[in-house]
C-alpha positions as a Python dict, from the first residue, in 0.01 Angstrom:
ca = {
    (1, 'M'): (0, 0, 0),
    (2, 'E'): (212, 265, -162),
    (3, 'N'): (120, 715, -111),
    (4, 'S'): (-172, 562, 44),
    (5, 'E'): (-312, 912, 209),
    (6, 'N'): (-564, 649, 456),
    (7, 'F'): (-324, 444, 592),
    (8, 'T'): (-169, 586, 877),
    (9, 'L'): (68, 485, 1186),
    (10, 'N'): (55, 552, 1552),
    (11, 'P'): (379, 598, 1649),
    (12, 'E'): (289, 495, 1962),
    (13, 'N'): (198, 130, 1840),
    (14, 'L'): (564, 84, 1750),
    (15, 'T'): (598, -224, 1968),
    (16, 'Y'): (1035, -177, 1955),
    (17, 'K'): (1236, 126, 2082),
    (18, 'I'): (1581, 275, 2108),
    (19, 'S'): (1662, 277, 2488),
    (20, 'S'): (1972, 524, 2394),
    (21, 'K'): (1927, 921, 2550),
    (22, 'K'): (2185, 1053, 2363),
    (23, 'M'): (2097, 916, 1993),
    (24, 'D'): (2041, 1160, 1744),
    (25, 'S'): (1623, 1140, 1733),
    (26, 'K'): (1621, 1106, 1348),
    (27, 'I'): (1849, 829, 1364),
    (28, 'K'): (1589, 651, 1649),
    (29, 'S'): (1296, 733, 1506),
    (30, 'F'): (1392, 620, 1132),
    (31, 'A'): (1587, 294, 1302),
    (32, 'E'): (1207, 180, 1470),
    (33, 'L'): (1028, 279, 1183),
    (34, 'Y'): (1220, 88, 932),
    (35, 'F'): (1268, -228, 1185),
    (36, 'Y'): (907, -195, 1196),
    (37, 'Y'): (865, -229, 828),
    (38, 'Y'): (1104, -496, 744),
    (39, 'V'): (1048, -745, 1009),
    (40, 'E'): (724, -689, 1141),
    (41, 'D'): (439, -505, 916),
    (42, 'I'): (313, -804, 670),
    (43, 'E'): (37, -590, 492),
    (44, 'N'): (174, -296, 404),
    (45, 'G'): (559, -321, 410),
    (46, 'A'): (832, -631, 356),
    (47, 'G'): (728, -808, 649),
    (48, 'K'): (1044, -1039, 608),
    (49, 'G'): (1119, -1159, 959),
    (50, 'I'): (1408, -1159, 1239),
    (51, 'E'): (1616, -1381, 1075),
    (52, 'K'): (1636, -1203, 718),
    (53, 'F'): (1690, -896, 953),
    (54, 'R'): (1990, -1041, 1097),
    (55, 'K'): (2183, -1168, 762),
    (56, 'Y'): (2062, -905, 507),
    (57, 'I'): (2076, -577, 679),
    (58, 'L'): (2239, -593, 1016),
    (59, 'N'): (2488, -875, 895),
    (60, 'E'): (2503, -745, 495),
    (61, 'E'): (2376, -382, 414),
    (62, 'M'): (2488, -217, 730),
    (63, 'T'): (2852, -368, 659),
    (64, 'N'): (2939, -280, 340),
    (65, 'N'): (3156, 11, 209),
    (66, 'H'): (3040, 357, 327),
    (67, 'S'): (2907, 479, -35),
    (68, 'K'): (2706, 149, -34),
    (69, 'Q'): (2528, 233, 291),
    (70, 'M'): (2461, 605, 216),
    (71, 'Y'): (2272, 455, -92),
    (72, 'W'): (2077, 252, 65),
    (73, 'L'): (2008, 497, 321),
    (74, 'E'): (1836, 724, 97),
    (75, 'N'): (1667, 452, -94),
    (76, 'K'): (1542, 330, 205),
    (77, 'L'): (1426, 703, 345),
    (78, 'N'): (1264, 721, 3),
    (79, 'R'): (1087, 338, 59),
    (80, 'L'): (895, 435, 401),
    (81, 'M'): (780, 797, 281),
    (82, 'N'): (672, 650, -28),
    (83, 'V'): (471, 342, 211),
    (84, 'Y'): (394, 512, 514),
    (85, 'G'): (381, 913, 382),
    (86, 'K'): (433, 1170, 589),
    (87, 'L'): (453, 1111, 961),
    (88, 'D'): (383, 1354, 1199),
    (89, 'G'): (527, 1285, 1626),
    (90, 'I'): (768, 1006, 1550),
    (91, 'N'): (1081, 1256, 1719),
    (92, 'N'): (1018, 1512, 1523),
    (93, 'F'): (1114, 1338, 1170),
    (94, 'E'): (907, 1326, 907),
    (95, 'F'): (1027, 1189, 573),
    (96, 'T'): (1053, 1405, 312),
    (97, 'D'): (1142, 1432, -62),
    (98, 'L'): (1543, 1314, -103),
    (99, 'F'): (1646, 1556, -328),
    (100, 'E'): (1467, 1827, -308),
    (101, 'N'): (1696, 2162, -359),
    (102, 'N'): (1918, 1925, -529),
    (103, 'S'): (2031, 1834, -144),
    (104, 'K'): (2160, 2161, -131),
    (105, 'K'): (2533, 2112, 103),
    (106, 'I'): (2406, 2343, 393),
    (107, 'H'): (2230, 2273, 735),
    (108, 'D'): (1842, 2353, 715),
    (109, 'E'): (1575, 2304, 924),
    (110, 'S'): (1278, 2293, 691),
    (111, 'D'): (1462, 1945, 470),
    (112, 'T'): (1472, 1682, 657),
    (113, 'W'): (1724, 1474, 486),
    (114, 'I'): (2015, 1775, 453),
    (115, 'S'): (1940, 1833, 843),
    (116, 'F'): (1933, 1446, 848),
    (117, 'I'): (2295, 1419, 696),
    (118, 'Y'): (2472, 1768, 774),
    (119, 'D'): (2582, 1934, 1103),
    (120, 'E'): (2520, 2318, 1163),
    (121, 'N'): (2831, 2364, 1012),
    (122, 'G'): (2733, 2208, 674),
    (123, 'D'): (2997, 1903, 717),
    (124, 'L'): (2885, 1590, 662),
    (125, 'K'): (2810, 1366, 938),
    (126, 'T'): (2750, 1078, 790),
    (127, 'Y'): (3010, 831, 862),
    (128, 'E'): (2839, 844, 1213),
    (129, 'L'): (2491, 901, 1164),
    (130, 'I'): (2585, 486, 994),
    (131, 'Y'): (2723, 412, 1278),
    (132, 'Q'): (2457, 498, 1530),
    (133, 'L'): (2213, 323, 1285),
    (134, 'R'): (2438, 1, 1296),
    (135, 'L'): (2414, 39, 1703),
    (136, 'A'): (2019, 133, 1707),
    (137, 'F'): (1903, -205, 1479),
    (138, 'A'): (2143, -399, 1684),
    (139, 'E'): (1934, -348, 1972),
    (140, 'L'): (1609, -336, 1807),
    (141, 'Y'): (1763, -704, 1717),
    (142, 'N'): (1817, -764, 2055),
    (143, 'Q'): (1501, -678, 2196),
    (144, 'Y'): (1290, -866, 1950),
    (145, 'G'): (1423, -1171, 1929),
    (146, 'I'): (1793, -1260, 2187),
    (147, 'K'): (1726, -1579, 2311),
    (148, 'N'): (1772, -1631, 2719),
    (149, 'D'): (2134, -1808, 2718),
    (150, 'K'): (2218, -1430, 2552),
    (151, 'K'): (2205, -1199, 2834),
    (152, 'I'): (2518, -1263, 2976),
    (153, 'K'): (2596, -1188, 3345),
    (154, 'L'): (2989, -1033, 3337),
    (155, 'K'): (3068, -1216, 3647),
    (156, 'D'): (3026, -1591, 3493),
    (157, 'L'): (3300, -1552, 3212),
    (158, 'K'): (3545, -1763, 3246),
    (159, 'Y'): (3805, -1551, 3171),
    (160, 'K'): (3904, -1246, 3350),
    (161, 'I'): (4188, -943, 3356),
    (162, 'S'): (4379, -923, 3706),
    (163, 'S'): (4460, -566, 3627),
    (164, 'K'): (4306, -376, 3910),
    (165, 'K'): (4425, -33, 3767),
    (166, 'M'): (4216, -46, 3417),
    (167, 'D'): (3900, 75, 3376),
    (168, 'S'): (3589, -223, 3438),
    (169, 'K'): (3405, -78, 3093),
    (170, 'I'): (3710, -197, 2927),
    (171, 'K'): (3745, -507, 3124),
    (172, 'S'): (3442, -585, 3065),
    (173, 'F'): (3395, -518, 2686),
    (174, 'A'): (3784, -719, 2681),
    (175, 'E'): (3654, -1019, 2890),
    (176, 'L'): (3313, -1115, 2668),
    (177, 'Y'): (3486, -994, 2312),
    (178, 'F'): (3720, -1309, 2405),
    (179, 'Y'): (3452, -1482, 2503),
    (180, 'Y'): (3248, -1416, 2155),
    (181, 'Y'): (3552, -1476, 1987),
    (182, 'V'): (3739, -1770, 2089),
    (183, 'E'): (3414, -1969, 2275),
    (184, 'D'): (3061, -1895, 2156),
    (185, 'K'): (2956, -2085, 1848),
    (186, 'N'): (2591, -1917, 1808),
    (187, 'A'): (2752, -1568, 1824),
    (188, 'T'): (2738, -1416, 1471),
    (189, 'K'): (3118, -1468, 1338),
    (190, 'G'): (3219, -1579, 1642),
    (191, 'G'): (3349, -1892, 1835),
    (192, 'N'): (3689, -1922, 1631),
    (193, 'G'): (3900, -2033, 1879),
    (194, 'S'): (4211, -1905, 2067),
    (195, 'K'): (4468, -1967, 1742),
    (196, 'E'): (4264, -1765, 1554),
    (197, 'F'): (4207, -1457, 1811),
    (198, 'K'): (4582, -1444, 1863),
    (199, 'K'): (4615, -1436, 1453),
    (200, 'N'): (4333, -1241, 1360),
    (201, 'V'): (4282, -1036, 1650),
    (202, 'L'): (4619, -995, 1846),
    (203, 'D'): (4871, -980, 1582),
    (204, 'D'): (4646, -882, 1290),
    (205, 'E'): (4311, -689, 1314),
    (206, 'I'): (4388, -462, 1630),
    (207, 'R'): (4693, -330, 1571),
    (208, 'N'): (4607, -254, 1175),
    (209, 'K'): (4269, -136, 1166),
    (210, 'G'): (4243, 23, 1513),
    (211, 'L'): (3922, 218, 1511),
    (212, 'K'): (3729, 65, 1265),
    (213, 'W'): (3825, -287, 1447),
    (214, 'L'): (3680, -102, 1777),
    (215, 'E'): (3374, 12, 1609),
    (216, 'D'): (3302, -383, 1425),
    (217, 'S'): (3389, -530, 1767),
    (218, 'F'): (3135, -327, 1960),
    (219, 'F'): (2914, -337, 1739),
    (220, 'R'): (2942, -742, 1706),
    (221, 'L'): (2887, -735, 2072),
    (222, 'A'): (2575, -492, 2066),
    (223, 'E'): (2434, -751, 1814),
    (224, 'N'): (2486, -1074, 1991),
    (225, 'Y'): (2461, -976, 2399),
    (226, 'Q'): (2265, -814, 2648),
    (227, 'I'): (2431, -806, 2992),
    (228, 'N'): (2240, -856, 3304),
    (229, 'E'): (2381, -664, 3540),
    (230, 'E'): (2263, -311, 3616),
    (231, 'K'): (2519, -134, 3838),
    (232, 'E'): (2688, 178, 3828),
    (233, 'N'): (3027, 186, 3601),
    (234, 'T'): (2871, -173, 3357),
    (235, 'L'): (2960, -184, 3032),
    (236, 'K'): (2596, -100, 2793),
    (237, 'L'): (2567, -220, 2463),
    (238, 'N'): (2407, 51, 2342),
    (239, 'Y'): (2471, 351, 2134),
    (240, 'D'): (2521, 590, 2532),
    (241, 'G'): (2720, 241, 2602),
    (242, 'W'): (2958, 360, 2316),
    (243, 'L'): (2999, 657, 2394),
    (244, 'E'): (3086, 648, 2745),
    (245, 'F'): (3310, 349, 2639),
    (246, 'T'): (3505, 539, 2408),
    (247, 'T'): (3546, 899, 2662),
    (248, 'N'): (3779, 940, 2909),
    (249, 'Y'): (3734, 1096, 3284),
    (250, 'E'): (3799, 1442, 3167),
    (251, 'G'): (3468, 1393, 2923),
    (252, 'D'): (3752, 1418, 2626),
    (253, 'N'): (3659, 1135, 2303),
    (254, 'A'): (3955, 1231, 2073),
    (255, 'P'): (4068, 982, 1871),
    (256, 'Y'): (4397, 923, 2080),
    (257, 'V'): (4197, 842, 2352),
    (258, 'K'): (4049, 583, 2160),
    (259, 'Y'): (4367, 499, 2041),
    (260, 'G'): (4474, 505, 2422),
    (261, 'L'): (4188, 286, 2468),
    (262, 'I'): (4244, 73, 2187),
    (263, 'Y'): (4598, -16, 2349),
    (264, 'E'): (4511, -115, 2726),
    (265, 'L'): (4248, -342, 2497),
    (266, 'R'): (4597, -501, 2327),
    (267, 'L'): (4711, -584, 2678),
    (268, 'A'): (4418, -685, 2835),
    (269, 'F'): (4381, -944, 2485),
    (270, 'A'): (4737, -1011, 2556),
    (271, 'E'): (4657, -1144, 2914),
    (272, 'L'): (4333, -1329, 2864),
    (273, 'Y'): (4522, -1481, 2545),
    (274, 'N'): (4782, -1635, 2777),
    (275, 'Q'): (4511, -1744, 3063),
    (276, 'H'): (4310, -1956, 2787),
    (277, 'C'): (4686, -2108, 2674),
    (278, 'S'): (4854, -2171, 3044),
}
């Protein structure tokens, strides 16, 4: 049903919601509506179900190169507009014509697409936008279909970091990622064993891919797990958790901070690998 003036969708009827408080409201709105369209809406949308969403959206479309991701985003924004029309009230996000005014390269509050991908200085923010969207989809996927055995208690993980001075969120990330990559054969691209961990993570990706590896690895944990503990300074696997994880005590999340974080993770992973092999 496209371009139907009679079809209305109350945003309150969307069952699955993003919990992150710091994520851009327009990204939340797009993610929640597209998830509903792709997974649930059999009558008006794609209605393809959760497993196809995981396979084709989380682990194909959203992990392609950047130019393909932006083409995908443009296409899906248009698709939602065609199916649902203008939607007022979903976090003030209205789906409008993508190329209105020739997609002028300036910030313009009257044009949602422009304000969606450009900041107030007229600079593209698409890389950050795509990463927020990946984490949003991972959270929605978790809410919809995660199995009970994926609700992880960090204290129950076998291999632990001994350092007293390492930040608790870095410890938690390292311990959970080690479990994911080495042991969990039921996780997406997980359960590869310690030899592959040393070869691909310790000796290659964490050093050579740096920030890209960190983003992809946080996304994989967000896709596969929910953390049961609810206490201060616990790792959270959503966009708020990503910001907390990559920001230091002085509130700085510049690249040099992330590279310091990556070095701490290298040390943590080396300790976990040695524990596993001893």
